[in-house]
Amino acid sequence: MSYTLNIRGCPYIISEPKVMGVLNLTPDSFYSLSRTHGTDAAVKRVQEMIDAGMDILDVGGVSSRPGADFPDEAEERARIEEPLKAIVKEFPDLIISVDTFRSGIARLCADLGVHIINDISGGTYDPDMFPTMGRLQLPYVLMHLDGTPATMQDNPQYEDVVTDLLAYFSERMQQARMAGIHDIIVDPGFGFAKTTAQNYRLLAHLDDFRMLQAPVLAGMSRKSMLYKLLDCTPDDALNATTAANMLALIKGVAILRVHDVKEAVESVKIFKQFKYFGENNPDEARPQA
């Protein structure tokens, strides 16, 4: 399926999978090697991800790892404001998303030139988020999360995680559209209030989420659903991430949110070739993008 987002008045067409690179401006993100400190380091890291083929940048100033406590809004702002100013100035053509659940931070980011807001809470933490996004008219990543990072893994319960999430998204998307949000990206929230088994059931049924008629984002990069299964650490979970990303691509995901851009871009290239030959039988391979 092909989707079109309104990026500040210009159509952004998602006709093939996109790679969203993660920039963590936090001291406590679960994957330590993803943490970036200072404006110069942030700009350097973004350049590296662009060189590796990144399509969208996702900047975060708050860790949402299991068990995390949130900093206050002033601290979140202090972490992201100066790096964002520098990134927008240095890379004017780059599509930038910011990972925040606070409407005040969303307004700040819109003023700074950010294009997408990525909300782990799906608008449930801040009652002003939906009205704010309706006014800002930026694309909005609506993620599923039950509880908070401090409590979400205590005992996640679903009658059926797939049907429960489809019902959740149907309701939340309707509320978002009533608030004036037109461009919605759906994120099932891998690792957020889900057991390992529930995460894999979601992965196996990602194609069911196409009925929502919105692009689906999958963020499984180096998460516990991978490294706990393989009895390793996030540092050793790159190969597992690549395998999971390929499964998500086969299931129709539109955006891969990753720490390792080069490997994700390579996965997309292989998937595109795989899909092409599944639909065609030419004598020669299609030229690679």
PDB file of C-alpha atoms in Angstrom, residues 86-277:
ATOM      1  CA  ALA A  86      21.555  22.883  14.950  1.00  0.00           C
ATOM      2  CA  ILE A  87      20.147  19.826  13.141  1.00  0.00           C
ATOM      3  CA  VAL A  88      17.415  21.836  11.400  1.00  0.00           C
ATOM      4  CA  LYS A  89      19.997  24.428  10.318  1.00  0.00           C
ATOM      5  CA  GLU A  90      22.592  21.888   9.169  1.00  0.00           C
ATOM      6  CA  PHE A  91      20.168  19.545   7.389  1.00  0.00           C
ATOM      7  CA  PRO A  92      17.313  21.686   5.999  1.00  0.00           C
ATOM      8  CA  ASP A  93      15.966  18.913   3.745  1.00  0.00           C
ATOM      9  CA  LEU A  94      15.892  16.213   6.421  1.00  0.00           C
ATOM     10  CA  ILE A  95      12.501  15.042   7.694  1.00  0.00           C
ATOM     11  CA  ILE A  96      12.656  15.219  11.484  1.00  0.00           C
ATOM     12  CA  SER A  97      10.426  13.543  14.047  1.00  0.00           C
ATOM     13  CA  VAL A  98      10.537  14.198  17.782  1.00  0.00           C
ATOM     14  CA  ASP A  99       9.603  11.537  20.318  1.00  0.00           C
ATOM     15  CA  THR A 100       7.542  13.299  23.001  1.00  0.00           C
ATOM     16  CA  PHE A 101       4.245  12.861  24.834  1.00  0.00           C
ATOM     17  CA  ARG A 102       4.041  16.515  25.918  1.00  0.00           C
ATOM     18  CA  SER A 103       2.012  19.059  23.957  1.00  0.00           C
ATOM     19  CA  GLY A 104       4.292  21.872  25.106  1.00  0.00           C
ATOM     20  CA  ILE A 105       7.310  20.118  23.625  1.00  0.00           C
ATOM     21  CA  ALA A 106       5.320  19.430  20.446  1.00  0.00           C
ATOM     22  CA  ARG A 107       4.617  23.185  20.095  1.00  0.00           C
ATOM     23  CA  LEU A 108       8.302  23.990  20.676  1.00  0.00           C
ATOM     24  CA  CYS A 109       9.362  21.440  18.064  1.00  0.00           C
ATOM     25  CA  ALA A 110       6.898  22.787  15.497  1.00  0.00           C
ATOM     26  CA  ASP A 111       8.357  26.260  16.022  1.00  0.00           C
ATOM     27  CA  LEU A 112      11.858  24.849  15.510  1.00  0.00           C
ATOM     28  CA  GLY A 113      10.903  23.265  12.173  1.00  0.00           C
ATOM     29  CA  VAL A 114      10.240  19.647  13.152  1.00  0.00           C
ATOM     30  CA  HIS A 115       7.933  17.734  10.785  1.00  0.00           C
ATOM     31  CA  ILE A 116       6.481  14.791  12.794  1.00  0.00           C
ATOM     32  CA  ILE A 117       5.543  14.186  16.436  1.00  0.00           C
ATOM     33  CA  ASN A 118       6.014  10.644  17.772  1.00  0.00           C
ATOM     34  CA  ASP A 119       3.944  10.075  20.934  1.00  0.00           C
ATOM     35  CA  ILE A 120       4.502   6.845  22.890  1.00  0.00           C
ATOM     36  CA  SER A 121       1.295   7.466  24.855  1.00  0.00           C
ATOM     37  CA  GLY A 122      -1.043   7.869  21.883  1.00  0.00           C
ATOM     38  CA  GLY A 123      -2.308  11.095  23.455  1.00  0.00           C
ATOM     39  CA  THR A 124      -3.195   9.501  26.798  1.00  0.00           C
ATOM     40  CA  TYR A 125      -0.551  11.224  28.970  1.00  0.00           C
ATOM     41  CA  ASP A 126      -1.361  14.810  27.983  1.00  0.00           C
ATOM     42  CA  PRO A 127      -5.035  15.692  27.346  1.00  0.00           C
ATOM     43  CA  ASP A 128      -3.945  18.677  25.266  1.00  0.00           C
ATOM     44  CA  MET A 129      -1.863  16.601  22.829  1.00  0.00           C
ATOM     45  CA  PHE A 130      -4.659  15.801  20.355  1.00  0.00           C
ATOM     46  CA  PRO A 131      -5.996  19.402  20.209  1.00  0.00           C
ATOM     47  CA  THR A 132      -2.422  20.691  19.861  1.00  0.00           C
ATOM     48  CA  MET A 133      -1.628  18.318  17.018  1.00  0.00           C
ATOM     49  CA  GLY A 134      -4.880  19.267  15.341  1.00  0.00           C
ATOM     50  CA  ARG A 135      -3.763  22.901  15.374  1.00  0.00           C
ATOM     51  CA  LEU A 136      -0.187  22.163  14.326  1.00  0.00           C
ATOM     52  CA  GLN A 137      -1.236  19.933  11.399  1.00  0.00           C
ATOM     53  CA  LEU A 138       1.879  17.769  11.648  1.00  0.00           C
ATOM     54  CA  PRO A 139       1.851  14.020  11.032  1.00  0.00           C
ATOM     55  CA  TYR A 140       1.419  12.146  14.295  1.00  0.00           C
ATOM     56  CA  VAL A 141       2.778   8.751  15.334  1.00  0.00           C
ATOM     57  CA  LEU A 142       0.124   7.169  17.551  1.00  0.00           C
ATOM     58  CA  MET A 143       1.655   4.376  19.613  1.00  0.00           C
ATOM     59  CA  HIS A 144       0.034   1.852  21.927  1.00  0.00           C
ATOM     60  CA  LEU A 145       1.158   1.718  25.533  1.00  0.00           C
ATOM     61  CA  ASP A 146      -0.748   0.566  28.620  1.00  0.00           C
ATOM     62  CA  GLY A 147       0.442   2.225  31.832  1.00  0.00           C
ATOM     63  CA  THR A 148       3.807   3.975  32.077  1.00  0.00           C
ATOM     64  CA  PRO A 149       7.359   2.753  31.442  1.00  0.00           C
ATOM     65  CA  ALA A 150       7.749   2.407  35.205  1.00  0.00           C
ATOM     66  CA  THR A 151       4.855  -0.079  35.436  1.00  0.00           C
ATOM     67  CA  MET A 152       4.030  -1.303  31.925  1.00  0.00           C
ATOM     68  CA  GLN A 153       5.830  -4.647  32.179  1.00  0.00           C
ATOM     69  CA  ASP A 154       4.414  -5.632  35.561  1.00  0.00           C
ATOM     70  CA  ASN A 155       1.669  -7.882  34.176  1.00  0.00           C
ATOM     71  CA  PRO A 156       0.394  -6.943  30.696  1.00  0.00           C
ATOM     72  CA  GLN A 157      -3.002  -8.536  30.053  1.00  0.00           C
ATOM     73  CA  TYR A 158      -4.998  -8.846  26.817  1.00  0.00           C
ATOM     74  CA  GLU A 159      -7.860 -11.036  25.678  1.00  0.00           C
ATOM     75  CA  ASP A 160      -6.008 -11.141  22.373  1.00  0.00           C
ATOM     76  CA  VAL A 161      -3.217  -8.641  21.821  1.00  0.00           C
ATOM     77  CA  VAL A 162      -3.913  -8.236  18.092  1.00  0.00           C
ATOM     78  CA  THR A 163      -7.665  -7.685  18.277  1.00  0.00           C
ATOM     79  CA  ASP A 164      -7.317  -5.555  21.416  1.00  0.00           C
ATOM     80  CA  LEU A 165      -4.800  -3.263  19.708  1.00  0.00           C
ATOM     81  CA  LEU A 166      -6.892  -3.006  16.558  1.00  0.00           C
ATOM     82  CA  ALA A 167      -9.831  -1.899  18.702  1.00  0.00           C
ATOM     83  CA  TYR A 168      -7.584   0.560  20.560  1.00  0.00           C
ATOM     84  CA  PHE A 169      -6.296   2.125  17.365  1.00  0.00           C
ATOM     85  CA  SER A 170      -9.739   2.335  15.794  1.00  0.00           C
ATOM     86  CA  GLU A 171     -10.985   4.299  18.814  1.00  0.00           C
ATOM     87  CA  ARG A 172      -7.924   6.516  19.248  1.00  0.00           C
ATOM     88  CA  MET A 173      -7.673   7.296  15.526  1.00  0.00           C
ATOM     89  CA  GLN A 174     -11.315   8.355  15.489  1.00  0.00           C
ATOM     90  CA  GLN A 175     -10.689  10.666  18.448  1.00  0.00           C
ATOM     91  CA  ALA A 176      -7.536  12.031  16.823  1.00  0.00           C
ATOM     92  CA  ARG A 177      -9.358  12.814  13.595  1.00  0.00           C
ATOM     93  CA  MET A 178     -12.158  14.513  15.515  1.00  0.00           C
ATOM     94  CA  ALA A 179      -9.422  16.746  16.976  1.00  0.00           C
ATOM     95  CA  GLY A 180      -8.257  17.637  13.462  1.00  0.00           C
ATOM     96  CA  ILE A 181      -5.307  15.251  13.077  1.00  0.00           C
ATOM     97  CA  HIS A 182      -5.332  14.023   9.486  1.00  0.00           C
ATOM     98  CA  ASP A 183      -1.962  12.279   9.040  1.00  0.00           C
ATOM     99  CA  ILE A 184      -1.623   9.367  11.464  1.00  0.00           C
ATOM    100  CA  ILE A 185       1.110   6.731  11.630  1.00  0.00           C
ATOM    101  CA  VAL A 186       0.323   3.645  13.726  1.00  0.00           C
ATOM    102  CA  ASP A 187       2.917   2.083  16.047  1.00  0.00           C
ATOM    103  CA  PRO A 188       1.900  -1.154  17.853  1.00  0.00           C
ATOM    104  CA  GLY A 189       4.479  -0.402  20.537  1.00  0.00           C
ATOM    105  CA  PHE A 190       6.736  -3.445  20.541  1.00  0.00           C
ATOM    106  CA  GLY A 191       8.156  -3.876  24.030  1.00  0.00           C
ATOM    107  CA  PHE A 192       5.652  -1.510  25.621  1.00  0.00           C
ATOM    108  CA  ALA A 193       3.303  -3.358  28.000  1.00  0.00           C
ATOM    109  CA  LYS A 194       3.721  -6.636  26.116  1.00  0.00           C
ATOM    110  CA  THR A 195       5.242  -9.968  27.018  1.00  0.00           C
ATOM    111  CA  THR A 196       7.698 -11.622  24.669  1.00  0.00           C
ATOM    112  CA  ALA A 197       4.928 -13.900  23.383  1.00  0.00           C
ATOM    113  CA  GLN A 198       2.608 -10.938  22.808  1.00  0.00           C
ATOM    114  CA  ASN A 199       5.330  -9.105  20.891  1.00  0.00           C
ATOM    115  CA  TYR A 200       5.822 -12.043  18.551  1.00  0.00           C
ATOM    116  CA  ARG A 201       2.097 -12.463  18.023  1.00  0.00           C
ATOM    117  CA  LEU A 202       1.956  -8.798  16.996  1.00  0.00           C
ATOM    118  CA  LEU A 203       4.882  -9.296  14.632  1.00  0.00           C
ATOM    119  CA  ALA A 204       3.225 -12.338  13.068  1.00  0.00           C
ATOM    120  CA  HIS A 205       0.021 -10.353  12.496  1.00  0.00           C
ATOM    121  CA  LEU A 206       1.377  -6.952  11.503  1.00  0.00           C
ATOM    122  CA  ASP A 207      -0.367  -7.265   8.153  1.00  0.00           C
ATOM    123  CA  ASP A 208      -3.723  -7.215   9.989  1.00  0.00           C
ATOM    124  CA  PHE A 209      -3.041  -3.574  10.860  1.00  0.00           C
ATOM    125  CA  ARG A 210      -3.385  -2.599   7.204  1.00  0.00           C
ATOM    126  CA  MET A 211      -7.138  -2.475   7.807  1.00  0.00           C
ATOM    127  CA  LEU A 212      -6.502   0.765   9.702  1.00  0.00           C
ATOM    128  CA  GLN A 213      -5.477   2.341   6.369  1.00  0.00           C
ATOM    129  CA  ALA A 214      -2.506   4.099   7.912  1.00  0.00           C
ATOM    130  CA  PRO A 215       1.235   3.500   7.608  1.00  0.00           C
ATOM    131  CA  VAL A 216       2.549   1.149  10.294  1.00  0.00           C
ATOM    132  CA  LEU A 217       5.797   1.862  12.129  1.00  0.00           C
ATOM    133  CA  ALA A 218       7.720  -0.961  13.794  1.00  0.00           C
ATOM    134  CA  GLY A 219      10.336  -0.279  16.441  1.00  0.00           C
ATOM    135  CA  MET A 220      11.978  -3.513  17.548  1.00  0.00           C
ATOM    136  CA  SER A 221      15.594  -2.396  17.372  1.00  0.00           C
ATOM    137  CA  ARG A 222      17.713  -4.248  19.975  1.00  0.00           C
ATOM    138  CA  LYS A 223      14.707  -4.665  22.292  1.00  0.00           C
ATOM    139  CA  SER A 224      14.184  -7.306  24.962  1.00  0.00           C
ATOM    140  CA  MET A 225      11.857  -9.366  22.744  1.00  0.00           C
ATOM    141  CA  LEU A 226      15.033 -10.128  20.806  1.00  0.00           C
ATOM    142  CA  TYR A 227      17.889 -10.190  23.277  1.00  0.00           C
ATOM    143  CA  LYS A 228      16.025 -12.042  26.031  1.00  0.00           C
ATOM    144  CA  LEU A 229      14.935 -14.735  23.597  1.00  0.00           C
ATOM    145  CA  LEU A 230      18.554 -15.189  22.497  1.00  0.00           C
ATOM    146  CA  ASP A 231      20.021 -14.795  25.995  1.00  0.00           C
ATOM    147  CA  CYS A 232      22.247 -11.898  24.989  1.00  0.00           C
ATOM    148  CA  THR A 233      22.388  -8.120  25.548  1.00  0.00           C
ATOM    149  CA  PRO A 234      21.169  -5.140  23.496  1.00  0.00           C
ATOM    150  CA  ASP A 235      24.777  -4.659  22.374  1.00  0.00           C
ATOM    151  CA  ASP A 236      24.709  -8.126  20.781  1.00  0.00           C
ATOM    152  CA  ALA A 237      21.232  -7.897  19.227  1.00  0.00           C
ATOM    153  CA  LEU A 238      21.988  -6.351  15.836  1.00  0.00           C
ATOM    154  CA  ASN A 239      21.626  -9.601  13.908  1.00  0.00           C
ATOM    155  CA  ALA A 240      18.359 -10.343  15.720  1.00  0.00           C
ATOM    156  CA  THR A 241      17.123  -6.838  14.895  1.00  0.00           C
ATOM    157  CA  THR A 242      17.867  -7.357  11.218  1.00  0.00           C
ATOM    158  CA  ALA A 243      15.974 -10.644  11.214  1.00  0.00           C
ATOM    159  CA  ALA A 244      12.957  -9.107  12.960  1.00  0.00           C
ATOM    160  CA  ASN A 245      12.988  -6.107  10.633  1.00  0.00           C
ATOM    161  CA  MET A 246      12.870  -8.359   7.583  1.00  0.00           C
ATOM    162  CA  LEU A 247       9.871 -10.201   9.012  1.00  0.00           C
ATOM    163  CA  ALA A 248       8.164  -6.849   9.614  1.00  0.00           C
ATOM    164  CA  LEU A 249       8.866  -5.782   6.033  1.00  0.00           C
ATOM    165  CA  ILE A 250       7.346  -8.983   4.699  1.00  0.00           C
ATOM    166  CA  LYS A 251       4.291  -8.247   6.851  1.00  0.00           C
ATOM    167  CA  GLY A 252       3.850  -4.831   5.239  1.00  0.00           C
ATOM    168  CA  VAL A 253       5.404  -2.376   7.683  1.00  0.00           C
ATOM    169  CA  ALA A 254       5.927   1.110   6.207  1.00  0.00           C
ATOM    170  CA  ILE A 255       8.594   2.494   8.563  1.00  0.00           C
ATOM    171  CA  LEU A 256      11.390   0.773  10.470  1.00  0.00           C
ATOM    172  CA  ARG A 257      12.569   2.704  13.538  1.00  0.00           C
ATOM    173  CA  VAL A 258      16.150   1.635  14.220  1.00  0.00           C
ATOM    174  CA  HIS A 259      19.418   2.415  15.934  1.00  0.00           C
ATOM    175  CA  ASP A 260      21.451   0.860  13.101  1.00  0.00           C
ATOM    176  CA  VAL A 261      20.559   2.632   9.867  1.00  0.00           C
ATOM    177  CA  LYS A 262      22.964   0.955   7.452  1.00  0.00           C
ATOM    178  CA  GLU A 263      21.752  -2.544   8.270  1.00  0.00           C
ATOM    179  CA  ALA A 264      18.080  -1.510   8.051  1.00  0.00           C
ATOM    180  CA  VAL A 265      18.628   0.168   4.676  1.00  0.00           C
ATOM    181  CA  GLU A 266      20.265  -3.014   3.410  1.00  0.00           C
ATOM    182  CA  SER A 267      17.288  -5.025   4.659  1.00  0.00           C
ATOM    183  CA  VAL A 268      14.922  -2.748   2.740  1.00  0.00           C
ATOM    184  CA  LYS A 269      16.972  -3.150  -0.453  1.00  0.00           C
ATOM    185  CA  ILE A 270      16.920  -6.938  -0.161  1.00  0.00           C
ATOM    186  CA  PHE A 271      13.198  -6.907   0.620  1.00  0.00           C
ATOM    187  CA  LYS A 272      12.445  -4.746  -2.429  1.00  0.00           C
ATOM    188  CA  GLN A 273      14.305  -7.170  -4.669  1.00  0.00           C
ATOM    189  CA  PHE A 274      12.564 -10.129  -3.027  1.00  0.00           C
ATOM    190  CA  LYS A 275       9.158  -8.503  -3.495  1.00  0.00           C
ATOM    191  CA  TYR A 276       9.890  -7.542  -7.098  1.00  0.00           C
ATOM    192  CA  PHE A 277      10.739 -11.109  -8.094  1.00  0.00           C
TER     193      PHE A 277
END
